[in-house]
Short mmCIF file of C-alpha atoms in Angstrom, two decimals:
data_model
loop_
_atom_site.label_atom_id
_atom_site.label_comp_id
_atom_site.label_asym_id
_atom_site.label_seq_id
_atom_site.Cartn_x
_atom_site.Cartn_y
_atom_site.Cartn_z
CA MET A 1 0.00 0.00 0.00
CA GLY A 2 0.97 3.63 -0.20
CA SER A 3 2.72 3.99 -3.54
CA LEU A 4 3.04 7.80 -3.32
CA PRO A 5 5.77 9.06 -1.00
CA ARG A 6 4.22 10.71 2.06
CA THR A 7 6.02 13.33 4.15
CA LEU A 8 6.37 13.09 7.92
CA GLU A 9 7.68 16.12 9.78
CA LEU A 10 9.10 15.27 13.21
CA PHE A 11 9.37 18.27 15.55
CA TYR A 12 11.67 17.47 18.47
CA ASP A 13 13.83 18.84 21.26
CA VAL A 14 16.80 16.98 22.77
CA LEU A 15 15.53 17.97 26.24
CA SER A 16 12.57 15.63 25.77
CA PRO A 17 13.12 11.87 26.31
CA TYR A 18 9.85 11.00 24.52
CA SER A 19 11.17 12.98 21.55
CA TRP A 20 14.15 10.64 21.53
CA LEU A 21 11.86 7.58 21.41
CA GLY A 22 9.83 9.06 18.54
CA PHE A 23 13.02 10.01 16.71
CA GLU A 24 14.50 6.51 16.90
CA VAL A 25 11.26 4.80 15.85
CA LEU A 26 10.89 7.05 12.80
CA CYS A 27 14.59 6.70 11.90
CA ARG A 28 14.01 2.92 11.87
CA TYR A 29 10.71 2.97 9.96
CA GLN A 30 11.71 5.52 7.31
CA HIS A 31 13.50 2.66 5.53
CA ILE A 32 10.54 0.28 5.88
CA TRP A 33 7.55 2.51 5.21
CA ASN A 34 7.25 4.48 2.01
CA VAL A 35 7.72 7.90 3.64
CA LYS A 36 9.97 10.94 3.51
CA LEU A 37 11.12 11.88 7.02
CA GLN A 38 11.83 15.56 7.64
CA LEU A 39 13.61 16.33 10.94
CA ARG A 40 12.48 19.64 12.46
CA PRO A 41 14.58 20.66 15.48
CA SER A 42 12.50 23.03 17.62
CA LEU A 43 12.31 24.48 21.12
CA LEU A 44 10.12 22.76 23.69
CA GLY A 45 10.24 25.75 26.03
CA GLY A 46 8.89 28.04 23.30
CA ILE A 47 5.99 25.69 22.56
CA MET A 48 5.05 25.28 26.23
CA LYS A 49 5.06 29.06 26.68
CA ASP A 50 3.10 29.79 23.51
CA SER A 51 0.40 27.20 24.27
CA GLY A 52 0.14 27.96 28.00
CA ASN A 53 1.13 24.39 28.86
CA LEU A 54 3.08 23.45 32.00
CA PRO A 55 5.83 20.87 32.51
CA PRO A 56 4.98 17.78 34.63
CA GLN A 57 5.57 19.45 37.97
CA ILE A 58 3.38 17.29 40.21
CA PRO A 59 5.41 14.66 42.10
CA ARG A 60 3.38 11.66 40.92
CA LYS A 61 3.87 12.55 37.25
CA LEU A 62 7.63 12.88 37.74
CA GLN A 63 7.71 9.56 39.57
CA TYR A 64 5.73 7.94 36.75
CA LEU A 65 8.00 9.50 34.10
CA ARG A 66 10.98 7.88 35.77
CA SER A 67 9.52 4.34 35.88
CA ASP A 68 7.85 4.70 32.47
CA LEU A 69 11.17 5.54 30.80
CA GLN A 70 12.78 2.59 32.57
CA LEU A 71 10.21 0.22 30.99
CA LEU A 72 10.17 1.91 27.57
CA ARG A 73 13.98 1.74 27.41
CA GLN A 74 13.79 -2.05 26.97
CA HIS A 75 10.72 -2.07 24.76
CA PHE A 76 12.06 0.62 22.38
CA GLN A 77 15.69 -0.52 22.67
CA VAL A 78 16.94 3.01 23.30
CA PRO A 79 19.68 3.22 25.98
CA MET A 80 18.14 5.98 28.12
CA GLN A 81 18.80 6.51 31.80
CA PHE A 82 16.97 9.03 33.93
CA PRO A 83 19.56 11.70 34.77
CA LYS A 84 20.31 12.51 38.39
CA ASP A 85 20.30 16.24 37.71
CA PHE A 86 16.97 16.23 35.83
CA SER A 87 15.54 19.37 37.46
CA GLU A 88 18.83 21.18 36.77
CA ILE A 89 18.66 20.12 33.10
CA VAL A 90 15.07 21.39 32.82
CA ARG A 91 15.95 24.65 34.58
CA LYS A 92 18.83 25.34 32.18
CA GLY A 93 16.63 24.63 29.17
CA SER A 94 17.78 23.67 25.69
CA VAL A 95 18.18 26.94 23.75
CA SER A 96 21.93 26.52 23.17
CA ALA A 97 21.65 22.82 22.38
CA MET A 98 18.80 23.33 19.92
CA ARG A 99 20.59 26.27 18.26
CA PHE A 100 23.55 23.93 17.80
CA VAL A 101 21.25 21.31 16.24
CA THR A 102 19.72 24.02 14.04
CA ALA A 103 23.17 25.21 12.92
CA THR A 104 24.05 21.59 12.10
CA ASN A 105 20.87 21.28 10.04
CA MET A 106 21.75 24.47 8.11
CA GLU A 107 25.49 23.88 7.62
CA ARG A 108 26.01 20.10 7.82
CA PRO A 109 22.58 18.50 7.26
CA GLU A 110 24.13 15.06 6.71
CA MET A 111 25.25 15.14 10.38
CA LEU A 112 21.82 16.09 11.79
CA THR A 113 20.72 12.60 12.84
CA ASN A 114 23.97 11.73 14.61
CA VAL A 115 24.33 15.11 16.31
CA SER A 116 20.75 14.95 17.63
CA ARG A 117 21.25 11.43 18.94
CA GLU A 118 24.56 12.39 20.56
CA LEU A 119 22.89 15.23 22.47
CA TRP A 120 20.16 12.91 23.80
CA MET A 121 22.88 10.42 24.72
CA ARG A 122 24.72 13.10 26.67
CA ALA A 123 21.65 14.07 28.73
CA TRP A 124 19.82 10.74 28.92
CA SER A 125 22.46 8.03 28.83
CA ARG A 126 25.67 7.43 30.74
CA ALA A 127 27.16 5.59 27.80
CA ALA A 128 27.63 8.71 25.69
CA GLU A 129 29.20 8.15 22.29
CA LYS A 130 30.65 10.50 19.76
CA ALA A 131 28.60 11.68 16.82
CA GLY A 132 31.54 11.32 14.49
CA MET A 133 32.09 15.06 14.01
CA SER A 134 35.58 16.50 14.10
CA ALA A 135 36.49 18.96 16.87
CA GLU A 136 37.09 21.56 14.20
CA ASP A 137 33.63 21.12 12.66
CA ALA A 138 32.00 21.26 16.09
CA ARG A 139 33.85 24.51 16.90
CA ALA A 140 32.75 26.06 13.61
CA LEU A 141 29.11 25.18 14.32
CA LEU A 142 29.33 26.42 17.90
CA GLU A 143 30.38 29.79 16.50
CA LYS A 144 27.23 29.85 14.38
CA ILE A 145 24.74 29.37 17.19
CA SER A 146 24.58 33.01 18.15
CA THR A 147 24.06 34.25 14.58
CA PRO A 148 20.66 35.77 13.67
CA GLN A 149 20.26 33.14 10.92
CA VAL A 150 20.40 30.25 13.35
CA LYS A 151 18.33 32.00 16.02
CA ASN A 152 15.65 32.85 13.46
CA GLN A 153 15.60 29.38 11.97
CA LEU A 154 14.99 27.78 15.39
CA ARG A 155 12.30 30.36 16.17
CA GLU A 156 10.58 29.74 12.81
CA THR A 157 10.54 25.98 13.27
CA THR A 158 9.13 26.35 16.78
CA GLU A 159 6.43 28.69 15.45
CA ALA A 160 5.60 26.17 12.74
CA ALA A 161 5.02 23.50 15.41
CA CYS A 162 2.75 25.91 17.30
CA LYS A 163 0.77 26.60 14.12
CA TYR A 164 0.18 22.87 13.76
CA GLY A 165 -1.34 22.96 17.26
CA ALA A 166 1.60 21.69 19.35
CA PHE A 167 1.51 22.06 23.13
CA GLY A 168 4.50 19.77 23.73
CA LEU A 169 7.02 17.59 21.88
CA PRO A 170 7.49 15.33 20.04
CA ILE A 171 4.83 15.90 17.41
CA VAL A 172 4.65 14.19 14.04
CA VAL A 173 2.91 16.10 11.28
CA ALA A 174 1.87 13.58 8.65
CA HIS A 175 1.00 14.77 5.17
CA ILE A 176 -1.06 11.99 3.58
CA ASP A 177 -3.31 12.23 0.51
CA GLY A 178 -3.68 15.99 0.85
CA LYS A 179 -4.59 15.74 4.53
CA THR A 180 -2.50 16.88 7.47
CA HIS A 181 -2.56 15.00 10.78
CA MET A 182 -0.76 16.22 13.90
CA LEU A 183 0.08 13.40 16.30
CA PHE A 184 1.47 14.11 19.78
CA GLY A 185 3.81 11.81 21.68
CA SER A 186 6.03 8.83 20.98
CA ASP A 187 3.12 6.45 21.64
CA HIS A 188 1.10 7.39 18.55
CA MET A 189 3.35 5.59 16.05
CA GLU A 190 0.97 2.65 15.66
CA LEU A 191 -1.84 5.08 14.81
CA LEU A 192 0.55 6.70 12.31
CA ALA A 193 1.10 3.32 10.65
CA HIS A 194 -2.68 2.89 10.50
CA LEU A 195 -3.09 6.29 8.81
CA LEU A 196 -0.33 5.48 6.33
CA GLY A 197 -1.79 2.04 5.58
CA GLU A 198 1.57 0.56 6.54
CA LYS A 199 2.35 -2.34 8.85
CA TRP A 200 3.26 -1.69 12.48
CA MET A 201 5.84 -4.15 13.79
CA GLY A 202 6.44 -2.65 17.23
CA PRO A 203 8.92 0.08 18.18
CA ALA A 204 11.93 -2.05 17.22
CA PRO A 205 10.96 -3.71 13.92
CA PRO A 206 12.59 -7.15 13.41
CA ALA A 207 14.77 -6.23 10.45
CA LEU A 208 15.29 -3.42 8.01
CA ASN A 209 15.54 -5.94 5.18
CA ALA A 210 11.80 -6.75 5.40
CA ARG A 211 11.41 -4.58 2.30
CA LEU A 212 14.72 -5.21 0.60
CA MET B 1 4.81 -17.82 27.09
CA GLY B 2 3.27 -16.86 30.40
CA SER B 3 1.80 -20.08 31.77
CA LEU B 4 0.86 -18.57 35.16
CA PRO B 5 -2.27 -16.41 35.16
CA ARG B 6 -1.33 -12.78 35.73
CA THR B 7 -3.70 -10.20 37.17
CA LEU B 8 -4.42 -6.87 35.49
CA GLU B 9 -6.38 -4.27 37.45
CA LEU B 10 -8.01 -1.65 35.23
CA PHE B 11 -8.98 1.53 37.08
CA TYR B 12 -11.43 3.56 35.01
CA ASP B 13 -14.08 6.29 34.98
CA VAL B 14 -16.87 6.54 32.39
CA LEU B 15 -16.15 10.29 32.15
CA SER B 16 -12.83 9.48 30.47
CA PRO B 17 -12.84 8.55 26.75
CA TYR B 18 -9.31 7.12 26.97
CA SER B 19 -10.58 4.88 29.78
CA TRP B 20 -13.13 3.55 27.30
CA LEU B 21 -10.40 2.70 24.77
CA GLY B 22 -8.34 0.92 27.44
CA PHE B 23 -11.42 -0.93 28.66
CA GLU B 24 -12.35 -2.25 25.20
CA VAL B 25 -8.79 -3.31 24.38
CA LEU B 26 -8.45 -5.25 27.64
CA CYS B 27 -11.92 -6.79 27.26
CA ARG B 28 -10.77 -8.08 23.86
CA TYR B 29 -7.33 -9.29 24.96
CA GLN B 30 -8.42 -10.99 28.20
CA HIS B 31 -9.54 -13.93 26.06
CA ILE B 32 -6.33 -13.98 24.03
CA TRP B 33 -3.65 -13.34 26.65
CA ASN B 34 -3.31 -15.53 29.69
CA VAL B 35 -4.49 -12.89 32.19
CA LYS B 36 -7.16 -12.27 34.80
CA LEU B 37 -8.81 -8.89 34.23
CA GLN B 38 -10.14 -7.10 37.30
CA LEU B 39 -12.34 -4.08 36.58
CA ARG B 40 -11.92 -1.32 39.17
CA PRO B 41 -14.47 1.52 38.75
CA SER B 42 -13.02 4.65 40.35
CA LEU B 43 -13.45 8.41 40.38
CA LEU B 44 -11.30 10.53 38.06
CA GLY B 45 -12.14 13.74 39.94
CA GLY B 46 -10.89 12.24 43.20
CA ILE B 47 -7.60 11.18 41.61
CA MET B 48 -7.01 14.56 39.98
CA LYS B 49 -7.65 16.32 43.27
CA ASP B 50 -5.51 13.97 45.36
CA SER B 51 -2.54 14.16 42.96
CA GLY B 52 -2.80 17.90 42.29
CA ASN B 53 -3.29 17.29 38.57
CA LEU B 54 -5.39 19.52 36.31
CA PRO B 55 -7.75 18.63 33.44
CA PRO B 56 -6.65 19.63 29.91
CA GLN B 57 -7.85 23.22 30.13
CA ILE B 58 -5.61 24.83 27.55
CA PRO B 59 -7.39 25.31 24.20
CA ARG B 60 -4.79 23.49 22.09
CA LYS B 61 -5.02 20.35 24.24
CA LEU B 62 -8.81 20.31 23.96
CA GLN B 63 -8.57 20.79 20.20
CA TYR B 64 -6.08 17.93 19.99
CA LEU B 65 -8.26 15.70 22.19
CA ARG B 66 -11.11 16.19 19.75
CA SER B 67 -9.14 15.24 16.61
CA ASP B 68 -7.20 12.49 18.40
CA LEU B 69 -10.41 10.73 19.44
CA GLN B 70 -11.71 11.04 15.90
CA LEU B 71 -8.65 9.16 14.58
CA LEU B 72 -8.51 6.62 17.42
CA ARG B 73 -12.19 5.83 16.91
CA GLN B 74 -11.39 4.08 13.62
CA HIS B 75 -8.13 2.52 14.76
CA PHE B 76 -9.62 1.08 17.98
CA GLN B 77 -13.01 0.36 16.44
CA VAL B 78 -14.87 2.00 19.31
CA PRO B 79 -17.88 4.12 18.21
CA MET B 80 -17.03 7.31 20.11
CA GLN B 81 -18.16 10.79 19.15
CA PHE B 82 -16.98 13.93 20.86
CA PRO B 83 -20.03 15.26 22.73
CA LYS B 84 -21.30 18.76 22.03
CA ASP B 85 -21.81 19.47 25.72
CA PHE B 86 -18.32 18.27 26.77
CA SER B 87 -17.60 21.12 29.19
CA GLU B 88 -21.03 20.61 30.79
CA ILE B 89 -20.28 16.88 31.20
CA VAL B 90 -16.93 17.65 32.85
CA ARG B 91 -18.51 20.29 35.11
CA LYS B 92 -21.17 17.88 36.35
CA GLY B 93 -18.58 15.20 37.07
CA SER B 94 -19.17 11.47 37.35
CA VAL B 95 -19.86 10.80 41.05
CA SER B 96 -23.42 9.52 40.49
CA ALA B 97 -22.49 7.51 37.39
CA MET B 98 -19.51 5.88 39.09
CA ARG B 99 -21.54 5.13 42.24
CA PHE B 100 -24.03 3.39 39.94
CA VAL B 101 -21.19 1.38 38.36
CA THR B 102 -19.88 0.56 41.85
CA ALA B 103 -23.33 -0.59 43.00
CA THR B 104 -23.54 -2.77 39.88
CA ASN B 105 -20.14 -4.28 40.70
CA MET B 106 -21.29 -5.04 44.27
CA GLU B 107 -24.81 -6.31 43.52
CA ARG B 108 -24.78 -7.54 39.91
CA PRO B 109 -21.09 -8.11 39.01
CA GLU B 110 -22.03 -10.09 35.89
CA MET B 111 -23.52 -6.85 34.46
CA LEU B 112 -20.46 -4.68 35.17
CA THR B 113 -18.95 -4.78 31.68
CA ASN B 114 -22.20 -3.98 29.88
CA VAL B 115 -23.26 -1.26 32.30
CA SER B 116 -19.87 0.46 32.04
CA ARG B 117 -19.95 0.31 28.25
CA GLU B 118 -23.53 1.64 28.19
CA LEU B 119 -22.54 4.68 30.26
CA TRP B 120 -19.66 5.49 27.90
CA MET B 121 -22.03 5.01 24.98
CA ARG B 122 -24.46 7.49 26.52
CA ALA B 123 -21.82 10.21 26.96
CA TRP B 124 -19.51 9.48 24.02
CA SER B 125 -21.67 8.02 21.27
CA ARG B 126 -24.91 9.05 19.64
CA ALA B 127 -25.80 5.47 18.89
CA ALA B 128 -26.52 4.56 22.51
CA GLU B 129 -27.59 0.98 23.10
CA LYS B 130 -29.10 -0.74 26.07
CA ALA B 131 -26.96 -2.71 28.50
CA GLY B 132 -29.55 -5.45 28.74
CA MET B 133 -30.59 -4.64 32.30
CA SER B 134 -34.29 -4.57 33.23
CA ALA B 135 -35.86 -1.28 34.35
CA GLU B 136 -36.57 -2.90 37.70
CA ASP B 137 -32.94 -3.93 38.22
CA ALA B 138 -31.75 -0.48 37.23
CA ARG B 139 -34.15 1.14 39.71
CA ALA B 140 -32.96 -1.13 42.51
CA LEU B 141 -29.32 -0.25 41.81
CA LEU B 142 -30.10 3.46 41.58
CA GLU B 143 -31.50 3.24 45.10
CA LYS B 144 -28.19 1.79 46.29
CA ILE B 145 -25.97 4.59 45.04
CA SER B 146 -26.49 6.81 48.07
CA THR B 147 -25.79 4.05 50.60
CA PRO B 148 -22.60 4.29 52.69
CA GLN B 149 -21.50 0.88 51.37
CA VAL B 150 -21.45 2.06 47.76
CA LYS B 151 -19.96 5.47 48.59
CA ASN B 152 -17.20 3.84 50.63
CA GLN B 153 -16.44 1.24 47.98
CA LEU B 154 -15.97 3.90 45.30
CA ARG B 155 -13.82 5.95 47.68
CA GLU B 156 -11.67 2.92 48.54
CA THR B 157 -11.10 2.00 44.90
CA THR B 158 -10.16 5.60 44.09
CA GLU B 159 -7.71 5.64 47.02
CA ALA B 160 -6.22 2.36 45.81
CA ALA B 161 -5.55 3.97 42.41
CA CYS B 162 -3.88 6.92 44.16
CA LYS B 163 -1.69 4.56 46.21
CA TYR B 164 -0.50 2.98 42.96
CA GLY B 165 0.59 6.48 41.88
CA ALA B 166 -2.32 7.48 39.63
CA PHE B 167 -2.70 11.11 38.54
CA GLY B 168 -5.34 10.37 35.90
CA LEU B 169 -7.27 7.50 34.31
CA PRO B 170 -7.17 4.90 32.90
CA ILE B 171 -4.35 3.12 34.68
CA VAL B 172 -3.56 -0.55 34.40
CA VAL B 173 -1.85 -2.15 37.38
CA ALA B 174 -0.16 -5.31 36.15
CA HIS B 175 0.90 -7.95 38.65
CA ILE B 176 3.51 -10.08 36.90
CA ASP B 177 6.00 -12.46 38.51
CA GLY B 178 5.75 -10.76 41.89
CA LYS B 179 6.30 -7.32 40.37
CA THR B 180 3.74 -4.53 40.10
CA HIS B 181 3.73 -2.15 37.13
CA MET B 182 1.44 0.88 36.89
CA LEU B 183 0.80 1.96 33.30
CA PHE B 184 -1.04 5.19 32.50
CA GLY B 185 -3.17 5.75 29.43
CA SER B 186 -4.83 3.69 26.72
CA ASP B 187 -1.67 3.89 24.60
CA HIS B 188 0.49 1.71 26.83
CA MET B 189 -1.15 -1.59 25.87
CA GLU B 190 1.68 -2.62 23.56
CA LEU B 191 4.15 -2.09 26.40
CA LEU B 192 1.81 -4.18 28.59
CA ALA B 193 1.98 -7.03 26.03
CA HIS B 194 5.77 -6.72 26.08
CA LEU B 195 5.83 -7.00 29.91
CA LEU B 196 3.50 -10.00 29.80
CA GLY B 197 5.55 -11.69 27.08
CA GLU B 198 2.38 -11.87 24.99
CA LYS B 199 1.82 -10.90 21.38
CA TRP B 200 0.43 -7.47 20.51
CA MET B 201 -1.84 -7.54 17.47
CA GLY B 202 -3.05 -3.93 17.50
CA PRO B 203 -6.00 -2.48 19.40
CA ALA B 204 -8.52 -4.60 17.49
CA PRO B 205 -6.96 -8.09 17.29
CA PRO B 206 -7.97 -10.02 14.15
CA ALA B 207 -9.96 -12.75 15.87
CA LEU B 208 -10.62 -14.11 19.31
CA ASN B 209 -10.25 -17.64 17.96
CA ALA B 210 -6.48 -17.18 17.54
CA ARG B 211 -6.16 -19.16 20.77
CA LEU B 212 -9.16 -21.43 20.49
#
């Protein structure tokens, strides 16, 4: 099914662990489903503010988040660990990190996937690995993050997510047969498969060669 | 896999459309997976208050809820329609309805599934159907809902959900191999299958005779 290529926009922030889950699932399925995946680095803080939404401040939600991620880690096969300094990470926010991701997308788009994953690894996994970018390249991109071009690009992408109705991240905006569907959260991927008319094989599909 | 019967407690409120989705999925899978399903009618308002959680008041969340349910309706094959008087329904709350469900559970437990479904149907579907209870039986149960026994039972079940860490409904409390897992939301059923070591076949499994 689905002979026409469909576009999926994934809006994400490396501050958000559920964004990481959504990111990895779509990176896996882009080679199985007939879709074009467009990565859209954006700012969670900007979306929360614009929509009037609040982070999960109540103790029971935070407690649940911690045990939920522990279970999803195995099921999704993503090596996340809940960081000890979580409240400090949230307080600091992700403006610099997401400007760095945005600069990567503008200057070195072929590195976008690895750089995004590396930033999640740094915050959400002890076993951090390198993204395969040279120190020189990283320095050049770091210099870009305070340029108006990069700042504007991140702001525009965040505004685009808000226009699609986002109140948090990740969201997937699926463009299928002239219709646009906005799906919130990493747990709506099976519904996405249903909308695409593609087969859902769980968050870690058996093999990429199912289609080859 | 899973030769020992495992117990799943489903805490739900007929005010919550996602509770309905979770309820129907578990009603379908209880005959496929090797599990004992225990229905636990409880009060969403009590859980929100006790945990300090807030209903989805921001406009974008409400807008998303509406379109999300529209999509999930097809995928889950549950005939829900977003009610026109949603804010009125939320304002009135579900104390009487959930006391009625509790009284049913205490006096006519064999009717619990149908009565619960009928109450969701009434609020969330235009095509309301009868639960197959006689007018006389219904009248007798209605008389029970203001008794201390029924009030206390609903309060106790709601407190049990809170002790498991609930901040909303539905939650599934899975008792597997001496461990207890609390899962929030109708979208965690695939993770539940993973924890049980059972096969997930989507929210509407092809046939109940897969095991027969």
